[in-house]
Every structure is written in C-alpha cells, then in structure tokens.
Amino acid sequence: MTAREEDNTAAPFITAMSTFFMMSVMFIMGKFRDFFSGAAYRHTRQGYAPIRELFEDFYQRRMFSRIKDCWNRPICSAPSAWIDVMDRTDITRTSGVQPLQLTGSTTRCLNLGSYNYLGFAASDPYCTPRVQKTLSSLGVSSCSSRADAGTTPVHVQLEEAVAEFMGQEAALTCGMGYATNSAIIPCLMNKGDLLISDMLNHASIVAGARASGAKVKVFRHNDVAHLDAVLRSSIAEGQPRTRRPWKKIFIIVEGIYSMEGEICLLKEIVEVKKKYKVPHSIGAMGLTGRGCCEHVGVNPRGVDILMGTFTKSFGSCGGYIAGSRALIDHLKRWGPAHLMAGAMSPASAEQILSALQLLDNVDGSGRGPEKLHDNANYVRQRLIDQGLKVLGDIDSPVMPIMIYHPGKIPAFSRFCMERGLAMVVVGFPATALLLSRARVCISAAHSREDLDYAVEALDDVTGMCMMRYEMSNRKEQPLVVPSRRSRSSVASRGRKHVMTGGAMYA
C-alpha cells in the first residue's frame, strides 16, 4: 500500500483520539475489576499450559465478550438473497460472560454477508437437478482420498472443465479451499527458495508460506514499485549468509482482496516478472481466476500457477490449482491434499461443473457476471453518494465501508439486524485498531428492490453511527417508494417467525 493510499484510508484525527481514549478507559476499568474480583490472580493448574496468553485472556473477557453477539450468527436457510438468522439471547445488558443461547425464533434478513456472488448457492433450476441426480447415483461422499478410491467421473470432468475455463493445460481440485493454499504451497517451495507475498494476502497463503521452509519477504499492498525494489535487492543479494542464487522465486498475490475489495494489479506485476525473467513466479489467488485475468487484460498463460476457490462464485466447496501438466502431475505425486485428504463430495463437484456450464452459456440463458457487476456498481455509487468511505474497485462485489472507531462496531451491527440486514463487521485483531469496517457482499441474486432497501437502511444506520466521513461526496437521493405489494413483501421479510427445520452456521 502506497503512502498516498495509507493517508486516504487513515482514520480522522478526532476519531483516532476518541478511540485511544475509549480503549484506555476500558483497559483501566478492566484491570480494576480484575484486581477486586481476583481474576488477576488466577493461576493455571500445575502441570498445564495456559490456554490463552494474559492479554488475550483479558481482551476476551473484558472487551470481546460484551459484543460477541455481532459475530458467528447461525442461519437456518440457504444463503440466497434473503436468509433466516437464528435469534439468540440479548447480552446488551449483561457482562457478556454468559454463553449465547438460541431462542427458537428467526429473523428474515437481506443477505449482505455471504460470498454467493453469482447466486448459485440456493436452489437453481439448472444446477440443483443435476446435483440431486449425482447425489442419488454416487452418494454423499467417496469416503476416500483422490489417490486411493475417491476419484469419480465427475471429478475428472470437473478438472478438465476447470483447465479449459482457466486457459491452462491441466487442473487439480481439492476438497477444501483453505487447504488449496496451505497444503499446496509447501509442495512448490522449499529451503533455498524465495517467496514474495503481498502484505494483505489471505491467512491460508501465510500458513502455506510458513510451512514451506522458504524465505518469505513481504511487499506493500498493491505497490508494484516496492515489489520491484524487493525483487531487485533479493536477486542481487542472494540467499542469507551464503549469497548463493535463489533456487526458485515466487510472487504470490490474490485476485480480489476480500477485506479491501480491491483487485490486484496483475498486469503490472506480470511486467515486473518479465523484467527480471523470474521463472514460475506468480500465483494469482482469486474468486474465479479467469475473471481477474480478463479484467486487467492478462493472458492466463502469463500467470504460471492459478489457485482459487469454489466456495464463492460457484456456490460449493473446495478449490483448484491450474497450470502446466508437469505441475499438476507433480502435485498429484506429492500434494497431501490429493494423497491423504478426503475427496470432494461428488455432489459438490457436480455443482461446480454445472455452474461452469452456466458461465459458458451452455443453456443459452446468458447468466454471466453482468448482473453482478451492475448490482455492485449501483450499490457502490449509492453508498459513495451517501458520504461513506467505501473501499474497493469498480465491478468488485466486495465493498468495505469504513467504521474506524471500534466502539461503533456493535452499534452498527445491531442496528442493521434490527432493520433486517445481515452484514459482516470486522475489527481488531483482524484489522488494525483504527481500521474497523463493515463489509457489503453483493450477489447477482439481489433484485434492484433488494438493493434499494439495503441502501436506504444503511443510510439510516450510518447516520446514527456518524459514519459519513466523506460528506463532500454526499448527494441527496429521491426517496424510492415501492408499490403496496412491494412494501408488504419487504416488511414481511423483517418479521420473526418460529424456527422450523435444521440449522447451519455461517
């Protein structure tokens, strides 16, 4: 991240001072309460290591426990445009020590928190019948790894389709998106290699880099000039102590950064790769991979390794690696995600395969990402016109709205729930203390009526939480008055009803 970008996202001075004052008061009062309650003198049983560090334990008890209802909200419906959020006990008038209990009722909310970008996660007229047919013929699970008896015809068809979709020679699928990075990167890197990573890369990339044994260097987020400097100095200096040349050099970036909603500068990064003639240099980790390459005008063959996940746009699970056939053969021989982990469910593989067919317009419906981009750009402009600080790039379905002050996180989250909006809020330690934010995730399943409802509710909530940090951009929008039928349908979506059926956790 360049200095100009850091200044652009920095918290206002008054917000920063009030945050430090609030955190100082909470810290002092928490220590006083620990002193008089005896919590400060509690010791771990002899022979046992402490479960948490002292500060982590203090932070959990005195700070996070009071607002824990803003996270881990369970749902009991498919993650479509609207979802049923299971209600839990109110902790706003308690210390938060008591566990949250389900009340047995649910609230119908507009889903602005799921990664169901293309709307395939709910019941679909094209995908669902094919998934049900595969489920009846191949069962729920292969009960084996891919290398043993877990490979079905659906897995083979899926990998061929992914390779063609990504413009690569071959592909390999994994049953878990996180493991696609954490288990595969150690197969590609080793001692004597150099891995150069964007500072905001996903935790799965960080885990894989640490497990690889390679030397890791970090460059500022989306700062190509800093990447060039790091790469140049690394090549000139060589390995530490011995100064021998690096065996391999990898540059790893994400396609879309979920906390920032920004698309990587892939075209410029590929130019840096070509400048230094670095072999096997880039792993572009994104939502669909091909979408990022197409967006910035990069030939997929110019990116040596493409890694991505099926848990978002395709409404399924797992991930993929696409590249040369020699690379995929190597991963099949050495990759633990292929050799030892359970194979992806055949039904999940069929869901991905059907979604890929829709993206290729096999059914002639034209259900591509056009509506998603239209929805995302419409909401982004409306939020900017409200005077909110919105991060991210055009066409990105992820829109972080800056909250800055951590004390506003619970107020914002609870006000949104009261108005039937299911949103994700992010704060310390997932972000810096002064960079708290809310994250809006747009889907092609959202109608324009849904988006207008969300924007109007957010205008009300952000006004109460004093989040309009860009008032110079604010524009008054005419009030959208839905028809009588639309008003009744929107109102019914916010009502509570008795829970029936099972539950799954987001």
mmCIF file of N, CA and C in Angstrom, residues 44 48-53 56:
data_model
loop_
_atom_site.group_PDB
_atom_site.id
_atom_site.type_symbol
_atom_site.label_atom_id
_atom_site.label_comp_id
_atom_site.label_asym_id
_atom_site.label_seq_id
_atom_site.Cartn_x
_atom_site.Cartn_y
_atom_site.Cartn_z
ATOM 1 N N THR A 44 -2.919 -21.001 36.416
ATOM 2 C CA THR A 44 -3.162 -22.239 35.693
ATOM 3 C C THR A 44 -2.848 -23.432 36.601
ATOM 4 N N TYR A 48 -0.161 -27.772 33.692
ATOM 5 C CA TYR A 48 -0.910 -27.447 32.483
ATOM 6 C C TYR A 48 -0.464 -26.088 31.944
ATOM 7 N N ALA A 49 -0.355 -25.996 30.630
ATOM 8 C CA ALA A 49 -0.023 -24.720 29.997
ATOM 9 C C ALA A 49 -1.283 -23.862 29.909
ATOM 10 N N PRO A 50 -1.146 -22.542 29.983
ATOM 11 C CA PRO A 50 -2.329 -21.667 29.871
ATOM 12 C C PRO A 50 -2.943 -21.771 28.481
ATOM 13 N N ILE A 51 -4.262 -21.766 28.425
ATOM 14 C CA ILE A 51 -4.956 -21.853 27.139
ATOM 15 C C ILE A 51 -4.761 -20.575 26.348
ATOM 16 N N ARG A 52 -4.742 -19.430 27.040
ATOM 17 C CA ARG A 52 -4.586 -18.145 26.371
ATOM 18 C C ARG A 52 -3.510 -17.331 27.070
ATOM 19 N N GLU A 53 -2.870 -16.447 26.302
ATOM 20 C CA GLU A 53 -1.937 -15.503 26.894
ATOM 21 C C GLU A 53 -2.691 -14.513 27.782
ATOM 22 N N GLU A 56 -4.485 -11.727 25.866
ATOM 23 C CA GLU A 56 -5.576 -12.313 25.077
ATOM 24 C C GLU A 56 -6.751 -12.679 25.979
#
